[in-house]
PDB file of C-alpha atoms and ligand atoms in Angstrom:
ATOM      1  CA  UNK M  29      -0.455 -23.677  38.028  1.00 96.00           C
ATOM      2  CA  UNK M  30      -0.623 -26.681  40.617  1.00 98.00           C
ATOM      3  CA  UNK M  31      -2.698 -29.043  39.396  1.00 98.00           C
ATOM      4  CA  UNK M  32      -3.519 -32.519  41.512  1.00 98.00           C
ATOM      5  CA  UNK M  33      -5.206 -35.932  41.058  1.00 98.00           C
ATOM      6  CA  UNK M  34      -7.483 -37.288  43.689  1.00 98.00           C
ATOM      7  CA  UNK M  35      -7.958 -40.714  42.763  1.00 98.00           C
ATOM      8  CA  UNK M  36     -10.023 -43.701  43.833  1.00 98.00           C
ATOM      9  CA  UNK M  37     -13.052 -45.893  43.131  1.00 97.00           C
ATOM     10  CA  UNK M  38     -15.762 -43.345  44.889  1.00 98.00           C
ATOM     11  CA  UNK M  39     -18.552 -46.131  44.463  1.00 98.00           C
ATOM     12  CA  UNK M  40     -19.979 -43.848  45.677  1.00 98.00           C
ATOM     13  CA  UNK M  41     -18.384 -40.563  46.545  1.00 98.00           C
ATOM     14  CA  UNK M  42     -19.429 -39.977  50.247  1.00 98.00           C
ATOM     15  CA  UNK M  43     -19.518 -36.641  52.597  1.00 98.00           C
ATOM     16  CA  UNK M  44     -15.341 -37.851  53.209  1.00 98.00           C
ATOM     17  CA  UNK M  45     -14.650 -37.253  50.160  1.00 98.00           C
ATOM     18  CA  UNK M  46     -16.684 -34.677  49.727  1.00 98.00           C
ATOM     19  CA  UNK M  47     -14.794 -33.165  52.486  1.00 98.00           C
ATOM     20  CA  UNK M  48     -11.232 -34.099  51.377  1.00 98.00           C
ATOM     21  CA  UNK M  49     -11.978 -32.600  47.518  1.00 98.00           C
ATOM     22  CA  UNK M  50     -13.351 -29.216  48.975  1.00 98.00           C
ATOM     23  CA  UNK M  51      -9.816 -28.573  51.143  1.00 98.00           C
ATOM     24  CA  UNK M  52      -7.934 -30.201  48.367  1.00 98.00           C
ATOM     25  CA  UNK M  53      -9.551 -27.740  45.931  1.00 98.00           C
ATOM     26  CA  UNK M  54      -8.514 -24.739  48.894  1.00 98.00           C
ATOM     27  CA  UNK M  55      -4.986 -26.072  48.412  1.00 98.00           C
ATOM     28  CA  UNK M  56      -4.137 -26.402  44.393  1.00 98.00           C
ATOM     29  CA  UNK M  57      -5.147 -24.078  41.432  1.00 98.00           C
ATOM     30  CA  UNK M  58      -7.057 -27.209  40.027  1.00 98.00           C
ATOM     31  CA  UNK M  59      -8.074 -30.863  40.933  1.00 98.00           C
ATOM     32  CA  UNK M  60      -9.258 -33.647  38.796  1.00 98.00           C
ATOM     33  CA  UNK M  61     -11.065 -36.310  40.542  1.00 98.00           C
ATOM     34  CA  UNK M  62     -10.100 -40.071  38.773  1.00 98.00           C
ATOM     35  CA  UNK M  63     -12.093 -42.606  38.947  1.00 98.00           C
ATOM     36  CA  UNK M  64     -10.762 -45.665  38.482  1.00 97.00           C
ATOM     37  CA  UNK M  65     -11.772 -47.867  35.485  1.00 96.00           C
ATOM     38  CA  UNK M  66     -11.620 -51.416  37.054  1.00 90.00           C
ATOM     39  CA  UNK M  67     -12.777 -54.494  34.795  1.00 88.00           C
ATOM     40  CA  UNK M  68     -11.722 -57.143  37.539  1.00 90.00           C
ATOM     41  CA  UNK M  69     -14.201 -55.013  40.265  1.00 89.00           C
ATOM     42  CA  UNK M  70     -18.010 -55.356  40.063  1.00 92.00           C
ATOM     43  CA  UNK M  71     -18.701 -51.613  41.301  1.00 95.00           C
ATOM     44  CA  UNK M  72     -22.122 -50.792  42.132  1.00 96.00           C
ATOM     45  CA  UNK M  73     -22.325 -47.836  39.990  1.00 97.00           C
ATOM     46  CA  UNK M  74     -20.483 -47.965  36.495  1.00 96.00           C
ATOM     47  CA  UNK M  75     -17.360 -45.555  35.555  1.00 96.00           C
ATOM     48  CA  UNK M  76     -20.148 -42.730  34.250  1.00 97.00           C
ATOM     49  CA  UNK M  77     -22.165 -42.985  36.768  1.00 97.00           C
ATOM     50  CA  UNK M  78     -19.575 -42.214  39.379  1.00 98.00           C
ATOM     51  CA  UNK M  79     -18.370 -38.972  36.992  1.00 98.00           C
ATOM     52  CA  UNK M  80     -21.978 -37.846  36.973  1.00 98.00           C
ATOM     53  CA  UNK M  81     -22.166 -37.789  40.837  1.00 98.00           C
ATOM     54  CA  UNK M  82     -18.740 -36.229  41.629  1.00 98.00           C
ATOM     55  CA  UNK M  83     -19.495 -33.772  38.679  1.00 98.00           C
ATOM     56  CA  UNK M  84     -23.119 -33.122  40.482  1.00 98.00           C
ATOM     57  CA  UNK M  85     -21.145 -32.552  43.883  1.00 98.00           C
ATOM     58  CA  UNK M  86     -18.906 -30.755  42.422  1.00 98.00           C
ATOM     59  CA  UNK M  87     -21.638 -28.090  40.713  1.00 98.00           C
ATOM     60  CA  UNK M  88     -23.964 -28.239  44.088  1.00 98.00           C
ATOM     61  CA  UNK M  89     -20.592 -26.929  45.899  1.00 98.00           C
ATOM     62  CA  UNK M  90     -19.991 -24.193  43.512  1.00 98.00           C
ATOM     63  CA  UNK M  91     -16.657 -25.318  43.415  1.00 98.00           C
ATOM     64  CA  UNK M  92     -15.061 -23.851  40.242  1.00 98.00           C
ATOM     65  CA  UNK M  93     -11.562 -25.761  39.840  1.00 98.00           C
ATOM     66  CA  UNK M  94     -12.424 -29.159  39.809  1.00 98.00           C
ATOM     67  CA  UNK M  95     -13.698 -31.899  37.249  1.00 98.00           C
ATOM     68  CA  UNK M  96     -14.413 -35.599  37.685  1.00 98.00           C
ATOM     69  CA  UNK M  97     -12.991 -38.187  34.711  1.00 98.00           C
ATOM     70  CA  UNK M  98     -12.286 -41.810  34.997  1.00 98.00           C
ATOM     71  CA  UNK M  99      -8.687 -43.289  33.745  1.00 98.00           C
ATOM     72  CA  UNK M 100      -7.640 -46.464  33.933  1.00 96.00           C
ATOM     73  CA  UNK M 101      -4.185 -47.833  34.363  1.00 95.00           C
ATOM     74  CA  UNK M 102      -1.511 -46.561  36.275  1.00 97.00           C
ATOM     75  CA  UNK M 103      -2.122 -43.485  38.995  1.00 98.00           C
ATOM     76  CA  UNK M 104       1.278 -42.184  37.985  1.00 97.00           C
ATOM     77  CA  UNK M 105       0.715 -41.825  33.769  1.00 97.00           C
ATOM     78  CA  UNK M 106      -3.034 -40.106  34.711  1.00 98.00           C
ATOM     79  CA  UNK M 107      -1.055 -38.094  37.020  1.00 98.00           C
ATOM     80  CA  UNK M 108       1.482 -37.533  33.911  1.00 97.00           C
ATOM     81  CA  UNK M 109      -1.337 -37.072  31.381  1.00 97.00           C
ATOM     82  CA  UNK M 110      -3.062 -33.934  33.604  1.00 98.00           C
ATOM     83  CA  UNK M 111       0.505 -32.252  34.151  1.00 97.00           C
ATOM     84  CA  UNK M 112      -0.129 -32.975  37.984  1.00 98.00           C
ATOM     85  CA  UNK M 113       2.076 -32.257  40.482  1.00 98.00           C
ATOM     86  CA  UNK M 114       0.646 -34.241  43.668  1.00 98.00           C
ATOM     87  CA  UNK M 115      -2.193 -36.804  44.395  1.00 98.00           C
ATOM     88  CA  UNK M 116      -4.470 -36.381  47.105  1.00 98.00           C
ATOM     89  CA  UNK M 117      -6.042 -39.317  49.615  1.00 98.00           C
ATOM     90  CA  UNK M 118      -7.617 -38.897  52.792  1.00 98.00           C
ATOM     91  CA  UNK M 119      -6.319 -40.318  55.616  1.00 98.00           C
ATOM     92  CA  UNK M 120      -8.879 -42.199  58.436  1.00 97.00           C
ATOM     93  CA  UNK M 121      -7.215 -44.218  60.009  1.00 96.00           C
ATOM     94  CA  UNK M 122      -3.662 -46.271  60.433  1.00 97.00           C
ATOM     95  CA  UNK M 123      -4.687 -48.620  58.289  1.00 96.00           C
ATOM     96  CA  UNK M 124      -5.171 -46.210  55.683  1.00 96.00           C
ATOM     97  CA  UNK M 125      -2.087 -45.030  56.511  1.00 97.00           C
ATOM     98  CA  UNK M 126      -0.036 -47.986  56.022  1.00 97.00           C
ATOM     99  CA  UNK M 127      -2.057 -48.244  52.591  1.00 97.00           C
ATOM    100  CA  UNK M 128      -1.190 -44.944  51.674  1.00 97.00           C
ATOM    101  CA  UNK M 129       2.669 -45.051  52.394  1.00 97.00           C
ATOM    102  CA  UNK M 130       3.019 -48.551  50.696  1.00 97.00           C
ATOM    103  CA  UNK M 131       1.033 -46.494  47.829  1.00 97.00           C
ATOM    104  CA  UNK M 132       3.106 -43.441  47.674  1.00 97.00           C
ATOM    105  CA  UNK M 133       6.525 -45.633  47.382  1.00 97.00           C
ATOM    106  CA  UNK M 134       5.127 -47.290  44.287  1.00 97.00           C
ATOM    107  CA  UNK M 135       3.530 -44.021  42.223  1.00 97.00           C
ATOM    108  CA  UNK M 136       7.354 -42.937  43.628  1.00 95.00           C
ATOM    109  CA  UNK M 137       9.033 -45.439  41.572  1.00 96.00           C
ATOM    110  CA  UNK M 138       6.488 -44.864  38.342  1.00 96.00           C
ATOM    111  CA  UNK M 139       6.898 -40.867  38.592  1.00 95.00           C
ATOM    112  CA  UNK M 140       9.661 -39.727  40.860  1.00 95.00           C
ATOM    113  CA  UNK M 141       8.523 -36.057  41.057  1.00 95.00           C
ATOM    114  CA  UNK M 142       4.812 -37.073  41.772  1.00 97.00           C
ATOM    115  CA  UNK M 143       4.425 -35.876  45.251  1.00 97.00           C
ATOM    116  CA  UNK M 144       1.599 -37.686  47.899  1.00 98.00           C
ATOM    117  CA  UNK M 145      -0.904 -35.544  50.194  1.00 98.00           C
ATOM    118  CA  UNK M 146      -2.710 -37.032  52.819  1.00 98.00           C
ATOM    119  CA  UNK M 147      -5.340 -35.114  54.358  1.00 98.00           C
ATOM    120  CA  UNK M 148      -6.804 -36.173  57.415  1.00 98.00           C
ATOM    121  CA  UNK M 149     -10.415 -36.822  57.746  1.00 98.00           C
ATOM    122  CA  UNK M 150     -12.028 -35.051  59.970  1.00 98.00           C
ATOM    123  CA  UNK M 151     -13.910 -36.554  63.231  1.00 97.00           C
ATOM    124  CA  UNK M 152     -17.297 -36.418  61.722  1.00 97.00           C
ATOM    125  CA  UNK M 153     -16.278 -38.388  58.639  1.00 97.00           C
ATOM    126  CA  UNK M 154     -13.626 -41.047  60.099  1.00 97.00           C
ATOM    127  CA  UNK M 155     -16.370 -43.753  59.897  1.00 96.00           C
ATOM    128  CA  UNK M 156     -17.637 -43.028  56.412  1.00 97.00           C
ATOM    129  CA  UNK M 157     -16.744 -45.596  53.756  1.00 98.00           C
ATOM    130  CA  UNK M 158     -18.035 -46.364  50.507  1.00 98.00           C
ATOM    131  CA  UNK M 159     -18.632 -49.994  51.722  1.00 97.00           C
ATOM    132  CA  UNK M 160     -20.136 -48.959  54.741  1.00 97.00           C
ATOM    133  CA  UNK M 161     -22.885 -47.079  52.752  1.00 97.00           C
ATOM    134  CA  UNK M 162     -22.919 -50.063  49.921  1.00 97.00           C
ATOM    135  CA  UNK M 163     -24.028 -52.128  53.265  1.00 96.00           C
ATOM    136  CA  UNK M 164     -25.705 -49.796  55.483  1.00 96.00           C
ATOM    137  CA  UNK M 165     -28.373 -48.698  52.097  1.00 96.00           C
ATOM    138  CA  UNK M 166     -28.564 -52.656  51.414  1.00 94.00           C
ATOM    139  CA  UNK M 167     -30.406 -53.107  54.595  1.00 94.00           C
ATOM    140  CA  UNK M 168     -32.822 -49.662  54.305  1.00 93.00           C
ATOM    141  CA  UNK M 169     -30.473 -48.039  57.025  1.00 95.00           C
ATOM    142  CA  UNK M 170     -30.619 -44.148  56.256  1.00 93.00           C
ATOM    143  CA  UNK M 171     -27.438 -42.496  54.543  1.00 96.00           C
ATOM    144  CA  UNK M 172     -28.072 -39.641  55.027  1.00 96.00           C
ATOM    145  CA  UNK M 173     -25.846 -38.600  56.947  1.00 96.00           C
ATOM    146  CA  UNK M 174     -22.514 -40.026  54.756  1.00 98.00           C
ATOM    147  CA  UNK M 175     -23.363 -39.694  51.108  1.00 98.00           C
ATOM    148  CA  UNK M 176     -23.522 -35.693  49.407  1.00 98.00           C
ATOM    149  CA  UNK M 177     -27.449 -34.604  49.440  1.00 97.00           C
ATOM    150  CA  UNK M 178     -27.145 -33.833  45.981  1.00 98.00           C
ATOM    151  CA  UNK M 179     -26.599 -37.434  45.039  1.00 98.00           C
ATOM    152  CA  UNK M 180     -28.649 -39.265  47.709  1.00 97.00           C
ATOM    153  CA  UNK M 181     -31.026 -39.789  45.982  1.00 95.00           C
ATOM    154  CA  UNK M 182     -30.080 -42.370  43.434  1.00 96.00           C
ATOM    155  CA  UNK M 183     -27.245 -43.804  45.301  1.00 96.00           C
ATOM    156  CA  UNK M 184     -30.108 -44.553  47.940  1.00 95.00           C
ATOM    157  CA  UNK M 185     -32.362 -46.139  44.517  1.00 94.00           C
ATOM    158  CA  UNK M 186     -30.057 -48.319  43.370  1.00 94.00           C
ATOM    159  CA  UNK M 187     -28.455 -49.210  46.804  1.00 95.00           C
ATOM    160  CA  UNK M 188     -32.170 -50.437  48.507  1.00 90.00           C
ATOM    161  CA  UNK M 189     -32.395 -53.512  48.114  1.00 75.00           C
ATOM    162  CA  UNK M 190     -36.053 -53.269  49.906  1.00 61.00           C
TER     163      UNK M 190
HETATM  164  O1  LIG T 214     -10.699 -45.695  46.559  1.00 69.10           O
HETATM  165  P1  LIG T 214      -9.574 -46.683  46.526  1.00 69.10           P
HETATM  166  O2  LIG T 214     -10.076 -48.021  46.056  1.00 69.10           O
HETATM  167  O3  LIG T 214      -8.865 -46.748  47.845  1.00 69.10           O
HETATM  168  O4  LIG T 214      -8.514 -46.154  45.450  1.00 69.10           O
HETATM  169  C1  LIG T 214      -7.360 -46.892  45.133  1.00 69.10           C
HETATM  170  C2  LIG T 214      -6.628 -46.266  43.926  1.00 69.10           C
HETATM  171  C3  LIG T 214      -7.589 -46.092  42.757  1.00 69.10           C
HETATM  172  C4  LIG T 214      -6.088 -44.921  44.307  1.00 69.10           C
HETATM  173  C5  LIG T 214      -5.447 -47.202  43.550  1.00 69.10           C
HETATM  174  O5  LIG T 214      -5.911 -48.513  43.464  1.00 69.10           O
HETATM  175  C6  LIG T 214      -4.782 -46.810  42.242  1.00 69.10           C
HETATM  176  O6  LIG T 214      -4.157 -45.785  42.149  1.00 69.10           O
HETATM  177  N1  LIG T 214      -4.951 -47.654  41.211  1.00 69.10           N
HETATM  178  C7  LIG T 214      -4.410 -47.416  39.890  1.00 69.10           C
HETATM  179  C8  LIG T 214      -3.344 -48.447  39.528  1.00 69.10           C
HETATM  180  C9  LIG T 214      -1.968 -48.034  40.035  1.00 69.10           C
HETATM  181  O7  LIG T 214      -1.478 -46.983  39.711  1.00 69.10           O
HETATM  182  N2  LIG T 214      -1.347 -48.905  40.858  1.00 69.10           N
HETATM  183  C10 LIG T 214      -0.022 -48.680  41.376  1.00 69.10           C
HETATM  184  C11 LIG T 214       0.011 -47.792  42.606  1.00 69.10           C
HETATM  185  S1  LIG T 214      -0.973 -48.394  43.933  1.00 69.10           S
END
């Protein structure tokens, strides 16, 4: 069974990642989205609320080998813990490239046989951040358009400021 991690901070999960779990999911027999516990970040939605969402997009995809958890710690020892055999990131642009490399040389040092695969985001979704939706919902814009309908609701709620 090929299992993989997708990890990041998803605060919140947008239509990218949306995107990059559903042809990650096409790809392994099983995927476990990880959110990442960080105390020295003030996230926007807390560890549980991020699981809830991902868990809600996961359910209002239908998609049937995939779960959202948080970890916290190292990429490589949640990698360890779920028997994976790869992490997945999505790629935008050479920026996140560089990231990703720099990233994939250190989880290579932690767990040598953890493999990295980027998936490139496709043209529809190269723009879509999680910041850019923190700061496009601050000012009332409409985000629609980059966060999963399932959870636009109260990412839009909390997000508002107005
Ligand atoms: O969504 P993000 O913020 O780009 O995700 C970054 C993440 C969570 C993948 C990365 O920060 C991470 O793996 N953190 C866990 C700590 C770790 O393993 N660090 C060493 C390798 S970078």
């Amino acid at each position: 069974m090929k299992i993989a991690v997708m990890p990041g901070s998803f605060d919140p999960f947008t239509k990218g990642h949306e995107d990059i779990l559903k042809r990650a999911c096409e790809l392994f027999d099983f995927v476990y989205v990880g959110v990442l516990i960080n105390k020295n970040k003030h996230c926007a939605f807390s560890e549980s609320e991020r699981v809830s969402q991902i868990n809600k997009v996961i359910y209002a995809n239908n998609i049937k080998n995939a779960a959202a958890e948080s970890f916290c710690g190292l990429l490589a020892e949640f990698a360890k813990e779920k028997g994976a055999c790869a992490t997945v990131r999505g790629i935008r642009t050479i920026n996140d490239f560089s990231a990703e490399l720099s990233m994939f040389e250190l989880n290579s040092k932690l767990c040598e046989q953890l493999e990295t695969v980027c998936l490139f985001a496709k043209t529809q979704f190269l723009c879509v951040s999680s910041s850019a939706v923190r700061e496009i919902a601050a000012f009332s814009g409409d985000i629609k358009d980059f966060v999963p309908d399932v959870i636009y609701k109260e990412v839009m709620e909390r997000l508002c400021k107005r």
